Coordinates of C-alpha atoms in Angstrom, one line a residue:
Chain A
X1 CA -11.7 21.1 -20.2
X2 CA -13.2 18.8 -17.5
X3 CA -12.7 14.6 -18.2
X4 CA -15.2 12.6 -17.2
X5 CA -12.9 9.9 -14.3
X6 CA -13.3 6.0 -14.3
X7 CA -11.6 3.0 -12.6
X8 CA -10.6 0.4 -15.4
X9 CA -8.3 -1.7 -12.7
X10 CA -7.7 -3.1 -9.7
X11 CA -5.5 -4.7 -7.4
X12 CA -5.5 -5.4 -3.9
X13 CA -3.1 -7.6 -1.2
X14 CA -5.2 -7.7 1.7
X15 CA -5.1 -9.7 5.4
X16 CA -7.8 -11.7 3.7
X17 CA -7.4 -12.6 0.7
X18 CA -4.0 -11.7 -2.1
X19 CA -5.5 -10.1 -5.9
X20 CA -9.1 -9.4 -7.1
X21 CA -10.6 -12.9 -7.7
X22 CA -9.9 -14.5 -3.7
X23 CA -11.0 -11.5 -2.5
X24 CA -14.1 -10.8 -4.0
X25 CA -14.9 -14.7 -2.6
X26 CA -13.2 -13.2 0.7
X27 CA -15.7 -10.6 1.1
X28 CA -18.8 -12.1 0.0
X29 CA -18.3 -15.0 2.5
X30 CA -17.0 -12.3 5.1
X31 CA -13.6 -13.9 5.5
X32 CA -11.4 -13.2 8.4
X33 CA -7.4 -12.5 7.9
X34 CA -7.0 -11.8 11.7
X35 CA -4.8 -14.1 13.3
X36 CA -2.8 -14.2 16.7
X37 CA 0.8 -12.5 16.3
X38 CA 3.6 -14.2 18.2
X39 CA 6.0 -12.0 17.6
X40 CA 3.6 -9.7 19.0
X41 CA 3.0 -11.9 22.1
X42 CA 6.8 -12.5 22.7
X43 CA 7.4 -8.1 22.2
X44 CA 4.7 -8.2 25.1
X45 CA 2.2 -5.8 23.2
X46 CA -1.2 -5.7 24.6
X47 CA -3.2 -6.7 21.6
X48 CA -1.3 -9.9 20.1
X49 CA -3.3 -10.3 17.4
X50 CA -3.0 -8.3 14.0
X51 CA -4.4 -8.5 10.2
X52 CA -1.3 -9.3 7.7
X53 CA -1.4 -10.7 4.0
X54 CA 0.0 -14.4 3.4
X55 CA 1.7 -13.5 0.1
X56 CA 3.7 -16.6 -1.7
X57 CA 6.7 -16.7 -3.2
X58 CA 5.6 -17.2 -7.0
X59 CA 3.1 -14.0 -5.7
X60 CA 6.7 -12.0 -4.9
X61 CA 9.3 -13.6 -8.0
X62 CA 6.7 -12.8 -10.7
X63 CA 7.0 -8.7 -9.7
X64 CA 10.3 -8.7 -8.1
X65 CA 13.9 -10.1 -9.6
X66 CA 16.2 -12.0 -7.0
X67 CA 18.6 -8.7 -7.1
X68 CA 15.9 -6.6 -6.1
X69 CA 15.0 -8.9 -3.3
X70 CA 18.5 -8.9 -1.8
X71 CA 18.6 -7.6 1.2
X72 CA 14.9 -6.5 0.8
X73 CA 13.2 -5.9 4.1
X74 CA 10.2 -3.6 2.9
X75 CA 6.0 -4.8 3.3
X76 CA 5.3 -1.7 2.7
X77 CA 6.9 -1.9 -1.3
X78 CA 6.6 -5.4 -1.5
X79 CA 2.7 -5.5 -0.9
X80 CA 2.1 -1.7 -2.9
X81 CA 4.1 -2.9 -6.1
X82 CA 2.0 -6.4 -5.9
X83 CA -1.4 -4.5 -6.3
X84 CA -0.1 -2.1 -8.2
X85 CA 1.0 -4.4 -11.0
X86 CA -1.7 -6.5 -10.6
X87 CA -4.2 -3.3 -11.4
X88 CA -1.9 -2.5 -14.3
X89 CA -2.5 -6.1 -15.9
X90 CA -6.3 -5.7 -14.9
X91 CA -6.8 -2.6 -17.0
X92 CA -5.4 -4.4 -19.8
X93 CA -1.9 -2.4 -20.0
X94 CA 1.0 -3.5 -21.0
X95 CA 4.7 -2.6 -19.3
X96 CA 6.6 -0.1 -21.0
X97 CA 9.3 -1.6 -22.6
X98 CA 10.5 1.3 -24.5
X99 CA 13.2 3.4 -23.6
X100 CA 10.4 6.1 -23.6
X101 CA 8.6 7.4 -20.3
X102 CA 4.7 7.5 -21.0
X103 CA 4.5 10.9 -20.3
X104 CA 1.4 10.9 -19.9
X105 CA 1.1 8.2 -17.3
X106 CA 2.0 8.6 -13.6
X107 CA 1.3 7.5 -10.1
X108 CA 0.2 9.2 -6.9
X109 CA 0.8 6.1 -4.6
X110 CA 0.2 6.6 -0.7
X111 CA 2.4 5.5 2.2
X112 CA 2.8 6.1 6.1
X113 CA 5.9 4.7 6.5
X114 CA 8.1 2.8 3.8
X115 CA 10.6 -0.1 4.6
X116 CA 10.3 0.7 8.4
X117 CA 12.2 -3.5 9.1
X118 CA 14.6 -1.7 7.0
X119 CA 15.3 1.4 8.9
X120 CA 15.0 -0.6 12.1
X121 CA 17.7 -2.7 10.7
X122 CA 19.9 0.5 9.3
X123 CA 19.7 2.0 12.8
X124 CA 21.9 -0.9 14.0
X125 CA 24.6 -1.0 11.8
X126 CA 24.7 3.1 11.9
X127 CA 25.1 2.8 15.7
X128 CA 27.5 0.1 15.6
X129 CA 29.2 2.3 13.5
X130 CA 29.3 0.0 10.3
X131 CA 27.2 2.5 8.2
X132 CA 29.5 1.7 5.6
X133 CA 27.7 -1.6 5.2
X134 CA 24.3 -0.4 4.8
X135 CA 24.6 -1.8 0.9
X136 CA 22.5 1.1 -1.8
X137 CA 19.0 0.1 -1.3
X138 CA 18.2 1.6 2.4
X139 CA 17.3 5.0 1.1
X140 CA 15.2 3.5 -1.8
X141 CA 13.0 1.2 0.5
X142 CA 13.2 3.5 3.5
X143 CA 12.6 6.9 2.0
X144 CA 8.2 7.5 2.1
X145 CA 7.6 7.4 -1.7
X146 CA 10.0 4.5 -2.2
X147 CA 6.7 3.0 -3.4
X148 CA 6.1 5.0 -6.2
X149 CA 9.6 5.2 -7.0
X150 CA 9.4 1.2 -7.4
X151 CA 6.1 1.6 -9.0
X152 CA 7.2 4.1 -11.6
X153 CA 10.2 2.4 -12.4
X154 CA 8.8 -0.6 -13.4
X155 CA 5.8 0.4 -15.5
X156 CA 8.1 3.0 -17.1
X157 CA 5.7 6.3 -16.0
X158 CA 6.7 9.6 -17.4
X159 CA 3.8 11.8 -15.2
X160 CA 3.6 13.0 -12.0
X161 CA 5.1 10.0 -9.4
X162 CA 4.6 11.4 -6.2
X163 CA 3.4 9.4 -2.7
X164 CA 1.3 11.3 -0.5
X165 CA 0.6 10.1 3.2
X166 CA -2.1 11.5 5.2
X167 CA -2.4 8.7 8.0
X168 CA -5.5 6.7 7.9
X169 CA -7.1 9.2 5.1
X170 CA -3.6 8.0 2.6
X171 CA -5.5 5.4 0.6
X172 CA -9.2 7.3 0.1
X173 CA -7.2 10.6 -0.2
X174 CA -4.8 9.3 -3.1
X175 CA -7.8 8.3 -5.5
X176 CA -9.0 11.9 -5.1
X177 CA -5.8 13.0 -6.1
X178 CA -5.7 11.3 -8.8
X179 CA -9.4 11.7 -10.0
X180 CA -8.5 15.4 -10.0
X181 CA -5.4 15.4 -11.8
X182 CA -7.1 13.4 -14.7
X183 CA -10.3 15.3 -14.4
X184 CA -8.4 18.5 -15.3
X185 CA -6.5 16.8 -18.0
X186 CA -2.5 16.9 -16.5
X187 CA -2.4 13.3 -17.3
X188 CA -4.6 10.1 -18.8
X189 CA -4.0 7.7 -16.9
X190 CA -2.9 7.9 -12.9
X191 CA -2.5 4.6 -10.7
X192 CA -3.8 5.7 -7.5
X193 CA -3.3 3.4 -4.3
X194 CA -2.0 3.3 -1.0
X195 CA 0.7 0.6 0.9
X196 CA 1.3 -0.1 5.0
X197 CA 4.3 -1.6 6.2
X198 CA 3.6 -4.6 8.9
X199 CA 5.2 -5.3 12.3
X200 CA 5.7 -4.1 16.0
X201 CA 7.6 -0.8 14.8
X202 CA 4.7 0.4 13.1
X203 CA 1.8 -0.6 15.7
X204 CA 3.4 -0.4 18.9
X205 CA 2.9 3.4 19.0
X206 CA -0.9 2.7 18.7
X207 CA -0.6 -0.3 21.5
X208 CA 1.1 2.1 23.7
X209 CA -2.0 4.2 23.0
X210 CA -4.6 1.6 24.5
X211 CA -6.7 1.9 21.2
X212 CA -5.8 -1.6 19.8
X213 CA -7.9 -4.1 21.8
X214 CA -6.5 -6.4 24.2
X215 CA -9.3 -8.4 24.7
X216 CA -9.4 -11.1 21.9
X217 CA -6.0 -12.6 21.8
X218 CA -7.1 -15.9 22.4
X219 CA -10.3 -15.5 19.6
X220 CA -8.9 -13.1 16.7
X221 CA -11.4 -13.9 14.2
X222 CA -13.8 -11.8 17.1
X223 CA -11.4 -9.3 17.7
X224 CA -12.3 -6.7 15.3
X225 CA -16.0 -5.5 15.9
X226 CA -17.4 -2.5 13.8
X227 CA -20.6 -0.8 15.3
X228 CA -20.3 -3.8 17.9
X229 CA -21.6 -3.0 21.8
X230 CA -18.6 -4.7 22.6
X231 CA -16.3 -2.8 20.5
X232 CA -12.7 -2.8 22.4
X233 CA -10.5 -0.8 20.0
X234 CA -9.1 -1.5 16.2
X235 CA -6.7 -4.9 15.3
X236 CA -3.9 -3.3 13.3
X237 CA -3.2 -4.2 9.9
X238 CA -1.3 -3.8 6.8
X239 CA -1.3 -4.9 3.2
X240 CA -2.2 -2.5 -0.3
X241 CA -5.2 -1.6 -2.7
X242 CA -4.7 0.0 -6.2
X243 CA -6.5 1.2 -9.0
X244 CA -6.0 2.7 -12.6
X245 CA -7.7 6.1 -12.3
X246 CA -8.4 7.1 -16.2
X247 CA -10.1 9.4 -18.6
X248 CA -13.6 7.9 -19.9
X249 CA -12.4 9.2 -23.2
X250 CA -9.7 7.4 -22.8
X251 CA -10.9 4.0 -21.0
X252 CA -13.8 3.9 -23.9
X253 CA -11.3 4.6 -27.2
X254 CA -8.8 1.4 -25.9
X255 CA -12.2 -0.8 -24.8
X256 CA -11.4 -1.0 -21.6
X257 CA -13.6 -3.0 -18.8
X258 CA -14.9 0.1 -16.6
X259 CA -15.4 -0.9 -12.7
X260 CA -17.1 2.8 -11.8
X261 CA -17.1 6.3 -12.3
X262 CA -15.5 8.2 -9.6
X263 CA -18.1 11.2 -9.7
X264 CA -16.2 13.8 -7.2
X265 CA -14.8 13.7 -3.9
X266 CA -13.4 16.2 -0.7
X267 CA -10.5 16.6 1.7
X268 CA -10.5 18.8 4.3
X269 CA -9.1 19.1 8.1
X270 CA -11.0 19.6 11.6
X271 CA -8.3 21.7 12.2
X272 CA -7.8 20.8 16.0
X273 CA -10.4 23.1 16.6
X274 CA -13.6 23.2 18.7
X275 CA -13.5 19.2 19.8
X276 CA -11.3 18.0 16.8
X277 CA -7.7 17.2 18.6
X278 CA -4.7 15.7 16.8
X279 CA -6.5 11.7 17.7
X280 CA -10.4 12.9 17.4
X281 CA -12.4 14.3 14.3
X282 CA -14.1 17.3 14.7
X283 CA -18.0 16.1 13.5
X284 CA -18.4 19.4 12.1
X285 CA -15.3 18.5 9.8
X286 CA -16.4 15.4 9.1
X287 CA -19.6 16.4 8.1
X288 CA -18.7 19.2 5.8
X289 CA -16.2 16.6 3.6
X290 CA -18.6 14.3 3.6
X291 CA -21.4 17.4 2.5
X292 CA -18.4 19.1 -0.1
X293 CA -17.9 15.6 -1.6
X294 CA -21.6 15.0 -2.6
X295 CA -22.2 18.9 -3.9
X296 CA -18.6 17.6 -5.9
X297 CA -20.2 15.1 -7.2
X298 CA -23.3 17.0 -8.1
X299 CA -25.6 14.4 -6.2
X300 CA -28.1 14.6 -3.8
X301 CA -27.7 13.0 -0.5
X302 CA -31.1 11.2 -1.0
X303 CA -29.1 9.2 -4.1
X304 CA -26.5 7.8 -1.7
X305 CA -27.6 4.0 -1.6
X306 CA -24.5 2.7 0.0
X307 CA -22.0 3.8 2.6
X308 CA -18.7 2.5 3.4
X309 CA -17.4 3.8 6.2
X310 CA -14.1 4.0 8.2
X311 CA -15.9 2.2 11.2
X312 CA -12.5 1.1 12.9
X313 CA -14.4 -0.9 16.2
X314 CA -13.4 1.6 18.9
X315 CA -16.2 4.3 20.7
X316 CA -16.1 6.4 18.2
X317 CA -18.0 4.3 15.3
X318 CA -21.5 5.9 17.3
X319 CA -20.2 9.4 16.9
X320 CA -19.2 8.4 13.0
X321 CA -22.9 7.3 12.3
X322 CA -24.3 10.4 14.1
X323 CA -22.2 12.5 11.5
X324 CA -23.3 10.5 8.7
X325 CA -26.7 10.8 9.7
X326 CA -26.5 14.7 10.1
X327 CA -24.2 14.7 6.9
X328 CA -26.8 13.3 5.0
X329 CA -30.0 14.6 6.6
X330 CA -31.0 10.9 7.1
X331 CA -31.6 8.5 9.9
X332 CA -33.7 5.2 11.1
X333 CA -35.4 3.6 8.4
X334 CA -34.1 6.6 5.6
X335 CA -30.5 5.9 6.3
X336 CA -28.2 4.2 3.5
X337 CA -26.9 0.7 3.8
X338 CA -23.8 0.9 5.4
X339 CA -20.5 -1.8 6.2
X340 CA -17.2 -1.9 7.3
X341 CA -14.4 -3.9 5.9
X342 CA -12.2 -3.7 9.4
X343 CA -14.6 -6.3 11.1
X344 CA -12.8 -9.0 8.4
X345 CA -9.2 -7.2 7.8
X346 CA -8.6 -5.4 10.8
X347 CA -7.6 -1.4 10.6
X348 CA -4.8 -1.2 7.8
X349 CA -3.7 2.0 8.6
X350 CA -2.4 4.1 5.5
X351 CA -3.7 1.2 3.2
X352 CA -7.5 0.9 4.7
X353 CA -8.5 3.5 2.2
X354 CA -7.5 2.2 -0.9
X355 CA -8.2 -1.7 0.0
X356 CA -11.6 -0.8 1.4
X357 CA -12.1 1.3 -1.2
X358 CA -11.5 -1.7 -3.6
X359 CA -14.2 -3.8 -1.8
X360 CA -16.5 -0.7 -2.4
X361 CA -16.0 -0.4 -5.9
X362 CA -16.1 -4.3 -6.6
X363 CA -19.6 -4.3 -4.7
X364 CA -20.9 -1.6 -7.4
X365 CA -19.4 -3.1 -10.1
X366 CA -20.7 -7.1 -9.2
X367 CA -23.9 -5.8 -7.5
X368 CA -23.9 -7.5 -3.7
X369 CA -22.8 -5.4 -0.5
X370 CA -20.4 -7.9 2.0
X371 CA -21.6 -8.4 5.0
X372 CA -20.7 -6.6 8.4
X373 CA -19.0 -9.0 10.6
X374 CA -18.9 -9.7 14.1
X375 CA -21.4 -7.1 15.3
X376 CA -24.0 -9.5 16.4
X377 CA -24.5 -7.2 19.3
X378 CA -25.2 -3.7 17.9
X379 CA -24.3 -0.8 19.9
X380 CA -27.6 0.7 20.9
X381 CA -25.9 4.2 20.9
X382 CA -25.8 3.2 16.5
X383 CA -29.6 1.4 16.6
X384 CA -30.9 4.6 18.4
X385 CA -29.6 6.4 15.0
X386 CA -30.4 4.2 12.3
X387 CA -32.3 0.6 11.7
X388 CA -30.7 -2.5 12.2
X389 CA -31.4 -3.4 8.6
X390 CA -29.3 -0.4 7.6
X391 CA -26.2 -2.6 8.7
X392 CA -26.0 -6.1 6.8
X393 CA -25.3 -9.2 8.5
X394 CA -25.5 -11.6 5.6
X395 CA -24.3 -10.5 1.8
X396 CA -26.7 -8.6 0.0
X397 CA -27.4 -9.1 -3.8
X398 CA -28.3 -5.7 -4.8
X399 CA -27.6 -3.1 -7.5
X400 CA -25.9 -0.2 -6.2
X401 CA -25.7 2.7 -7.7
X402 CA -24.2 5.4 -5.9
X403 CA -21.7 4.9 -3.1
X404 CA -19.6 7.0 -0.5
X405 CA -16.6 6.1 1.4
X406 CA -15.0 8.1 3.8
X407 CA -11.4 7.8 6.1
X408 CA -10.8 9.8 8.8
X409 CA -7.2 9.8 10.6
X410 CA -5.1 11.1 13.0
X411 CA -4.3 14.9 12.5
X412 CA -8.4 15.9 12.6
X413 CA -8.1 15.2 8.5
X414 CA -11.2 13.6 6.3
X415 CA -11.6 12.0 3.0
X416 CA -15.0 11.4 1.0
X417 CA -14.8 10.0 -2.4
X418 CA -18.2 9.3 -4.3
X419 CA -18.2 6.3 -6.5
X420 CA -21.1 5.6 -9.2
X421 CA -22.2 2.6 -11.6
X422 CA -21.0 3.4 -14.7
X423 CA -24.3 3.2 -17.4
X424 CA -23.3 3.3 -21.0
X425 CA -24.9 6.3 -22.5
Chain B
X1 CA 45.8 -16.7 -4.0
X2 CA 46.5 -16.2 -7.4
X3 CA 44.7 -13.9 -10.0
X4 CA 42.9 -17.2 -11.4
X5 CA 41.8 -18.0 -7.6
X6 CA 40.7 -14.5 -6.9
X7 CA 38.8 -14.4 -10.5
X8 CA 37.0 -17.9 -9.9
X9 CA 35.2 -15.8 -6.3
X10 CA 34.8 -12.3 -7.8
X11 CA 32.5 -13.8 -10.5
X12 CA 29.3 -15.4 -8.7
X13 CA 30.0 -11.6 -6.7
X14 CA 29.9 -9.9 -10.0
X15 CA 26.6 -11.9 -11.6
X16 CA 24.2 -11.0 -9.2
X17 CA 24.5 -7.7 -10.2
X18 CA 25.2 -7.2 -13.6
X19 CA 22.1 -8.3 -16.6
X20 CA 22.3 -11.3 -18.7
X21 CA 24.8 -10.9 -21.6
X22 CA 27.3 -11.8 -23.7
X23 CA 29.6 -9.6 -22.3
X24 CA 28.7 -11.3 -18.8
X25 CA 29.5 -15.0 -20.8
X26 CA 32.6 -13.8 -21.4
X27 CA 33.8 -11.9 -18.2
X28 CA 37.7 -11.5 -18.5
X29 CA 40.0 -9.1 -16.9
X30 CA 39.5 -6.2 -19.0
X31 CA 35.5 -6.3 -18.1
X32 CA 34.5 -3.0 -17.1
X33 CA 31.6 -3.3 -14.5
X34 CA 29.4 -0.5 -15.7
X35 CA 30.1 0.2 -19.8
X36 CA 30.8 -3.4 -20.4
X37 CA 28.9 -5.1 -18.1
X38 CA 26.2 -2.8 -17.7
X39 CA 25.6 -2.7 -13.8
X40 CA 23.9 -0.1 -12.4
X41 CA 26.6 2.5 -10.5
X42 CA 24.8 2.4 -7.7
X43 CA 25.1 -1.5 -6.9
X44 CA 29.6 -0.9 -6.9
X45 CA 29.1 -0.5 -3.1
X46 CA 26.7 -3.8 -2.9
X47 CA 30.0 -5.7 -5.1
X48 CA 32.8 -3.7 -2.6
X49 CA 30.9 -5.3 0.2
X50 CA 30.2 -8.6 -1.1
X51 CA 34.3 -8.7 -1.7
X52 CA 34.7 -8.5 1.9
X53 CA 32.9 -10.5 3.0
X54 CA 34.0 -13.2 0.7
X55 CA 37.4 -12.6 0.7
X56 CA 37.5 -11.2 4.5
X57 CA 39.2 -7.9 3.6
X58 CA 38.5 -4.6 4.2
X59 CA 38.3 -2.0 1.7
X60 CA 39.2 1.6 2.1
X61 CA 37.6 4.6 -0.1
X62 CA 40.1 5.1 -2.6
X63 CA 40.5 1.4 -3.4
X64 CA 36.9 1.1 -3.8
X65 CA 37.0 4.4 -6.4
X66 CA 39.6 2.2 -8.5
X67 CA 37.4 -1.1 -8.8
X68 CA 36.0 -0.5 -11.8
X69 CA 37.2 -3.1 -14.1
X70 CA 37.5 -6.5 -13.4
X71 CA 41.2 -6.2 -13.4
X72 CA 41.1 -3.7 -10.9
X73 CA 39.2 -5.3 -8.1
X74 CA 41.6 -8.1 -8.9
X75 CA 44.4 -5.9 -8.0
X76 CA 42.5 -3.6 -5.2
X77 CA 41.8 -7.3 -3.5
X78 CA 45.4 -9.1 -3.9
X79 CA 46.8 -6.2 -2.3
X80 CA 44.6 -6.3 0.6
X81 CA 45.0 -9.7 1.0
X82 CA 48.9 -9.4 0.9
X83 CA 48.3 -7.1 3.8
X84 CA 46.9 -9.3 5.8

């Protein structure tokens, strides 16, 4: 038997704003978190600006005990297990205090890389052969699913707890996960979500790669610039989004508030074939994920009314609205509304799925569509495609109801996930 | 340093780790770290190193498989410290 999927809560710890309430007003507003980096400028990267969450202590003590934060050197856990938690509460459930796992709870909670201050800081006491002093924590916040080993812990899961990591596709591909392994019953209730770790040792790779730009370190609030003609590469990021995936059944017996209905989504890979290479999609991949998620969700393309897409502010945001366009069999005046999130929050890697993917579902559930930021300028390559009222400069007050979001990421891999108002019937 | 001495430093050591409880009120020689005080196995190595530190010893691997008990560690660290 096939469930019927639906979001009942979320959390999110973003550049821009930390939990639900700041950033819905963080969004709206189009609210920056960029902000120059100095440990960045003094590590001599190229771009010294960079997208982190300001998290407070009370923010930290009320999900983490002073034990577990001894010796703690993980963003990666400490930002995943704050949204987490806070989309537990949101849906209205309760920690499990029995001795009992909830067997038929679990998590499938992305990550890239997991304590990687940690390891950094392991690597020096291995080498100066003091490994004896590592302490026991280093495999728990260093190994990849450390976050849903924290997460599962805590809220007492008895299901599948499992981390899956699929570069910038992690966070869009982990609600799909989870909307499948509730939609075919294997358990009721799955927190889908996805974490990135901060710092130099995770974005200097992509520094080294000239795809960060290097041009706004004296005006970060302008440096990240979706669909912009002066688009000069992505801000790196980090931070967390998470969500209670769960059966309607389910969501409606307990009265729980539903957010949307997560009709169907795809994965698939380019492959590295034809012009897909391990750093750029394949359009033809990207257009059949985006084509398999719609015939998954048994809609039409002419239903789509909103797009969030991946849009990271480099050249290939043209080339991602040509393959929506063709996706979708719609352009100019025909073509969706469409925003990106990174103009405000930067690229946050494995977590830009499931934190834009919270913005997306809190647009259908409280009707507006934030703003696109700093694009001002519009790459003509873009306008030639679709209208400039197709790309939102002011918030828009509108009801939405159908909504695709799609990551791409390194490894020629794609993620389309269809999101729909849910209409008491 | 006497056992009092050595007692009075292993105890802020041992509270990090172990839960609140009455067991933990009454900490006494005879405390056994992990079916009296009920700390997690895996934090022994976070307490061997703590003792260290605080006490500037070093411990080898078969002293640390003995400090188990409160009285233990007591013993395992007035050795080392009569080594020094």
């Amino acid at each position: 038997m096939e469930h019927r999927v639906v979001i009942t809560g979320m959390g999110v710890v973003a550049p821009n704003a930390i939990g639900l309430n700041d950033f819905i007003d963080a969004i709206k507003n189009g609210v920056s978190g960029i902000e120059f980096d100095q440990q960045l400028a003094d590590l001599q990267f190229s771009c010294q600006i960079a997208a982190k969450p300001k998290l407070k202590e009370e923010q930290i003590s009320t999900c983490f005990s002073p034990l577990e934060l001894r010796n703690f050197n993980s963003t990666g856990i400490l930002y995943g297990v704050i949204a987490g938690m806070e989309a537990w509460a949101d849906a209205g459930l309760a920690i499990n205090g029995s001795n009992e796992p909830n067997w038929d709870y679990g998590t499938i909670f992305g990550a890239c890389t997991s304590g990687i201050a940690k390891f950094h800081e392991s690597i020096y006491k291995i080498d100066e052969q003091n490994v004896k002093k590592l302490g026991s924590t280093v495999v728990a916040q260093t190994m990849n699913s450390g976050i849903s080993a924290y997460l599962g812990g805590k809220l007492g899961l008895g299901n599948q707890v499992s981390t899956n990591s699929s570069a910038c596709c992690t966070g869009t591909e982990s609600l799909i996960l989870a909307f499948e392994r509730v939609k075919y019953g294997h358990a009721v209730i799955m927190l889908a979500g996805s974490t990135s770790d901060s710092g130099p040792y995770v974005w200097g790779g992509f520094d080294a790669m000239k795809v960060c730009t290097y041009k706004h370190n004296e005006s970060p609030k302008h440096g990240s610039r979706p669909m912009s003609n002066t688009a000069s590469g992505f801000v790196p990021g980090s931070g967390a989004g998470a969500f209670v995936v769960e059966s309607l059944t389910h969501a409606l017996a307990r009265g729980a508030k539903i957010y949307a209905e997560i009709l169907g989504g795809n994965v698939n890979s380019g492959g590295q074939r034809g012009t897909g290479t391990m750093t750029a999609p394949s359009p033809i991949a990207v257009q059949k994920c985006i084509q398999n998620a719609l015939t998954n969700a048994q809609i039409d393309a002419n239903e789509v009314d909103v797009i969030n897409g991946h849009l990271t502010a480099t050249a290939m945001d043209a080339l991602e609205i040509d393959n929506w366009a063709k996706a979708l069999n719609r352009k100019g005046e025909n073509f969706p509304l469409i925003n990106s999130l990174k103009g405000m929050v930067g690229h946050c890697l494995a977590a830009s799925g499931s934190i834009e993917c919270v913005a997306a579902v809190l647009q259908i559930k409280h009707n507006f569509i934030f703003p696109n930021v700093n694009c001002e300028d519009l790459n003509p390559a873009i306008t030639d495609l679709i209208n400039e009222n197709k790309i939102p400069q002011q918030m828009v007050s509108k009801q939405i109801n159908t909504l695709v979001k799609a990551s791409f990421g390194f490894g020629d891999i794609n993620a389309c996930i269809v999101f729909k108002k849910y209409h008491k019937s | 340093m006497n056992r009092e001495e050595i007692i009075a430093l292993l105890k802020p050591i041992v509270i990090t780790y172990a839960p609140p409880s009455a067991a933990l009120d009454h900490i006494n020689e005879e405390s056994d770290f992990i079916t009296d005080l009920k700390i997690n196995s895996a934090n022994l190595v976070d307490i061997v190193l703590d003792v260290e530190e605080k006490f500037d010893i070093t411990i080898d691997n078969q002293s640390m498989e003995k400090m188990l008990t409160v009285k233990a560690a007591i013993d395992v660290i007035s050795d080392k410290l009569n080594e020094k």
